[in-house]
Amino acid sequence: MRLHLLLLLALCGAGTTAAELSYSLRGNWSICNGNGSLELPGAVPGCVHSALFQQGLIQDSYYRFNDLNYRWVSLDNWTYSKEFKIPFEISKWQKVNLILEGVDTVSKILFNEVTIGETDNMFNRYSFDITNVVRDVNSIELRFQSAVLYAAQQSKAHTRYQVPPDCPPLVQKGECHVNFVRKEQCSFSWDWGPSFPTQGIWKDVRIEAYNICHLNYFTFSPIYDKSAQEWNLEIESTFDVVSSKPVGGQVIVAIPKLQTQQTYSIELQPGKRIVELFVNISKNITVETWWPHGHGNQTGYNMTVLFELDGGLNIEKSAKVYFRTVELIEEPIKGSPGLSFYFKINGFPIFLKGSNWIPADSFQDRVTSELLRLLLQSVVDANMNTLRVWGGGIYEQDEFYELCDELGIMVWQDFMFACALYPTDQGFLDSVTAEVAYQIKRLKSHPSIIIWSGNNENEEALMMNWYHISFTDRPIYIKDYVTLYVKNIRELVLAGDKSRPFITSSPTNGAETVAEAWVSQNPNSNYFGDVHFYDYISDCWNWKVFPKARFASEYGYQSWPSFSTLEKVSSTEDWSFNSKFSLHRQHHEGGNKQMLYQAGLHFKLPQSTDPLRTFKDTIYLTQVMQAQCVKTETEFYRRSRSEIVDQQGHTMGALYWQLNDIWQAPSWASLADHELLSPTNYHFLSSPKEAVGLCKAQITAIISQQGDIFVFDLETSAVAPFVWLDVGSIPGRFSDNGFLMTEKTRTILFYPWEPTSKNELEQSFHVTSLTDIY
């Protein structure tokens, strides 16, 4: 959660002087390319692509083929620079630091033309001592190196053996050797996303000056003592003591609504110091716990921690504390080999129902708190309770986790490693150690996070031999795998966070993986852990093709986004299913053919003589197909919760791939035209393509407004299967969509995400049903 930094005061006699001052360097910077031929203003936080676009030097990066046209941006070495005057007297401060919350990614930092440090990890927080170089008027430069070129250099320097994969599949049109740089892996392309390896300062940057001592980190974990049946709170604070003498004082921890106030004496020796406090909550006080959405309230308690130190120095932190327990239960199941794999929250078994979360945009400066709230509120409105933050993206910003806490969304948190093997040279491990330690400190106080997972699919990639490693060489890679995820990341988690479980990978066999020395012969077993399952050949309406696993953490089907979405980033010649544009946007090998094949199992494919009509109808059918496939599979996993059939079952989680999207292209996303899947069930007596007697349905809508909500009163002239409502580029969501309209009238609500008018909706509204193409 966001811990608000208060002004720290040191009392000197009758007067008052600040014991810490912070000066933000957010705002306007200057950006230039490697040879100095291009110079432009740019915002911080931000990235080079956004700056170029804002100055009119490039088009929308998502337009047509611009992911290829603008590859030059990522291959250049850019420099961010700024000159500024510090609005306080530097000589009065014992220590001055430059704080960089997020640098993307590889850079050398010069302060007043003196090199003060380097960065190589997008996910780490950097602090540099500038006490001896800072002046009243200063200059700062971040000289970036292309992450693409850096990754290639690091790979070339790793001469002992290859660390696959070298490059992504050609269809992804991505960059190579991305496993050698600690940067958002999907920014180099994925099977659902473009390649935009950004450069820039993507989080806050500031100057901090202080005397006596400074609080660097503040984090905490609620712990439940089962034997004593009481709650405790572990608080950890990290100080930089710049005083030449020990600094004594006391700490007062107060949680008023729990009638808790405890005082501790402390003494801080000079240097880096850690203060650990153990707060006991009286068992006579009723503590309301945090529950996932649909299971109870998300009760939190306001807490203040006040450090009253020598010399009148007061440091105060405020935070919201949530109390909850989480257990991962792996135990024998009657009538089935293997072990269970499910979560108990506050001692109660919970079925995890939800989706997988990817970064909300290729360019993080475009991801606002408002956008996150809209997306996460949609998760709750769809009756989900879980999101898996997938390991090929980013550790999300603070607002994401705060909203998940507030809304009751459980988070399965991967560490940022995905679909690759990784090097384990000391420099790489040091960078990962700093990254993981920082992220644990930053995120551990969030009750929404219920598990840490070491990576996405890397155990399976290794043991199923995705990269065609010779059998004799496999021990080398197994050793690297265990070194990275067990001896490093797991040890850091065990040392830094006792409040939630850790697994090495997803999918994994959990306890069985541990028993097999951290790598299982079949990491995707139905009898242990979680599974990822994709099958584009079998009939997705036939539930018998799906695995009756303990936990399904990834599964799904592709579809195209709506035509109104594609229209914004394409031109007339692109509007056919086999156009150069359509083939370019499909980053999954054979994906377009797979969608048509799956749709053709139950629907007649469009045969209009009008190419544009055919394209729109084909898009519509892929969306209907995706909705039906994901619906059928999800319901199968839900039914499998309470049964064992042929020794398999007891499924306790269904997280489909994927919730959101990055660009306008075919993907597995369900929420990119901002629409939700319908939960209504109907039994079809035959496949729709074999149905007879369907009449063309004339569907009309009368739109009215009630406050901020719009009401669509629909009327149909005939039964209309798979009615799809579209309001073009107006962002928002319908209360239902993709539904079977059997009654003559139906009312649907539309919740806009931005101010809009009834007239705009009427002009943009379009409705499609299956009878329009039959």
Short mmCIF file of N, CA and C in Angstrom, two decimals, residues 331-341 512 525-529 548-550 644-650:
data_model
loop_
_atom_site.label_atom_id
_atom_site.label_comp_id
_atom_site.label_asym_id
_atom_site.label_seq_id
_atom_site.Cartn_x
_atom_site.Cartn_y
_atom_site.Cartn_z
N GLU A 331 -2.29 -32.12 0.33
CA GLU A 331 -2.50 -33.29 1.18
C GLU A 331 -3.15 -34.39 0.36
N PRO A 332 -3.04 -35.66 0.82
CA PRO A 332 -3.66 -36.76 0.08
C PRO A 332 -5.16 -36.58 -0.07
N ILE A 333 -5.69 -37.12 -1.18
CA ILE A 333 -7.12 -37.07 -1.47
C ILE A 333 -7.64 -38.49 -1.59
N LYS A 334 -8.72 -38.76 -0.89
CA LYS A 334 -9.30 -40.09 -0.93
C LYS A 334 -9.78 -40.41 -2.34
N GLY A 335 -9.37 -41.57 -2.84
CA GLY A 335 -9.80 -42.02 -4.16
C GLY A 335 -8.98 -41.49 -5.31
N SER A 336 -7.85 -40.82 -4.99
CA SER A 336 -7.03 -40.25 -6.06
C SER A 336 -5.57 -40.25 -5.63
N PRO A 337 -4.66 -40.62 -6.54
CA PRO A 337 -3.24 -40.48 -6.21
C PRO A 337 -2.84 -39.01 -6.21
N GLY A 338 -1.63 -38.72 -5.75
CA GLY A 338 -1.16 -37.35 -5.76
C GLY A 338 -1.60 -36.57 -4.55
N LEU A 339 -1.64 -35.24 -4.68
CA LEU A 339 -1.96 -34.34 -3.58
C LEU A 339 -2.91 -33.25 -4.04
N SER A 340 -3.64 -32.69 -3.10
CA SER A 340 -4.48 -31.53 -3.39
C SER A 340 -3.62 -30.31 -3.66
N PHE A 341 -4.24 -29.26 -4.16
CA PHE A 341 -3.56 -27.99 -4.36
C PHE A 341 -4.63 -26.91 -4.29
N GLU A 512 5.38 -32.21 -4.82
CA GLU A 512 6.01 -33.27 -5.60
C GLU A 512 7.25 -32.75 -6.33
N SER A 525 1.32 -32.21 -14.38
CA SER A 525 0.53 -33.38 -13.97
C SER A 525 -0.85 -32.98 -13.47
N ASN A 526 -1.85 -33.80 -13.76
CA ASN A 526 -3.20 -33.56 -13.24
C ASN A 526 -3.35 -33.91 -11.78
N TYR A 527 -2.34 -34.57 -11.19
CA TYR A 527 -2.46 -35.08 -9.83
C TYR A 527 -1.77 -34.19 -8.80
N PHE A 528 -1.04 -33.19 -9.26
CA PHE A 528 -0.31 -32.30 -8.35
C PHE A 528 -0.39 -30.86 -8.88
N GLY A 529 -0.26 -29.91 -7.98
CA GLY A 529 -0.02 -28.52 -8.36
C GLY A 529 -1.02 -27.93 -9.34
N LYS A 548 -8.80 -32.83 -15.92
CA LYS A 548 -9.43 -32.76 -14.60
C LYS A 548 -8.31 -32.61 -13.58
N ALA A 549 -7.79 -31.40 -13.51
CA ALA A 549 -6.58 -31.13 -12.75
C ALA A 549 -6.92 -30.56 -11.37
N ARG A 550 -5.89 -30.42 -10.54
CA ARG A 550 -6.11 -29.84 -9.21
C ARG A 550 -6.37 -28.34 -9.28
N ILE A 644 -14.38 -36.55 -7.74
CA ILE A 644 -13.25 -37.32 -8.25
C ILE A 644 -13.81 -38.32 -9.25
N VAL A 645 -13.38 -38.22 -10.50
CA VAL A 645 -13.82 -39.12 -11.56
C VAL A 645 -12.59 -39.75 -12.18
N ASP A 646 -12.57 -41.06 -12.24
CA ASP A 646 -11.38 -41.77 -12.75
C ASP A 646 -10.12 -41.30 -12.04
N GLN A 647 -10.25 -41.13 -10.75
CA GLN A 647 -9.14 -40.75 -9.85
C GLN A 647 -8.67 -39.31 -10.04
N GLN A 648 -9.37 -38.52 -10.84
CA GLN A 648 -8.95 -37.15 -11.07
C GLN A 648 -10.06 -36.18 -10.66
N GLY A 649 -9.64 -34.96 -10.28
CA GLY A 649 -10.62 -33.95 -9.93
C GLY A 649 -10.18 -33.14 -8.73
N HIS A 650 -11.15 -32.71 -7.93
CA HIS A 650 -10.91 -31.82 -6.79
C HIS A 650 -10.22 -30.54 -7.28
#
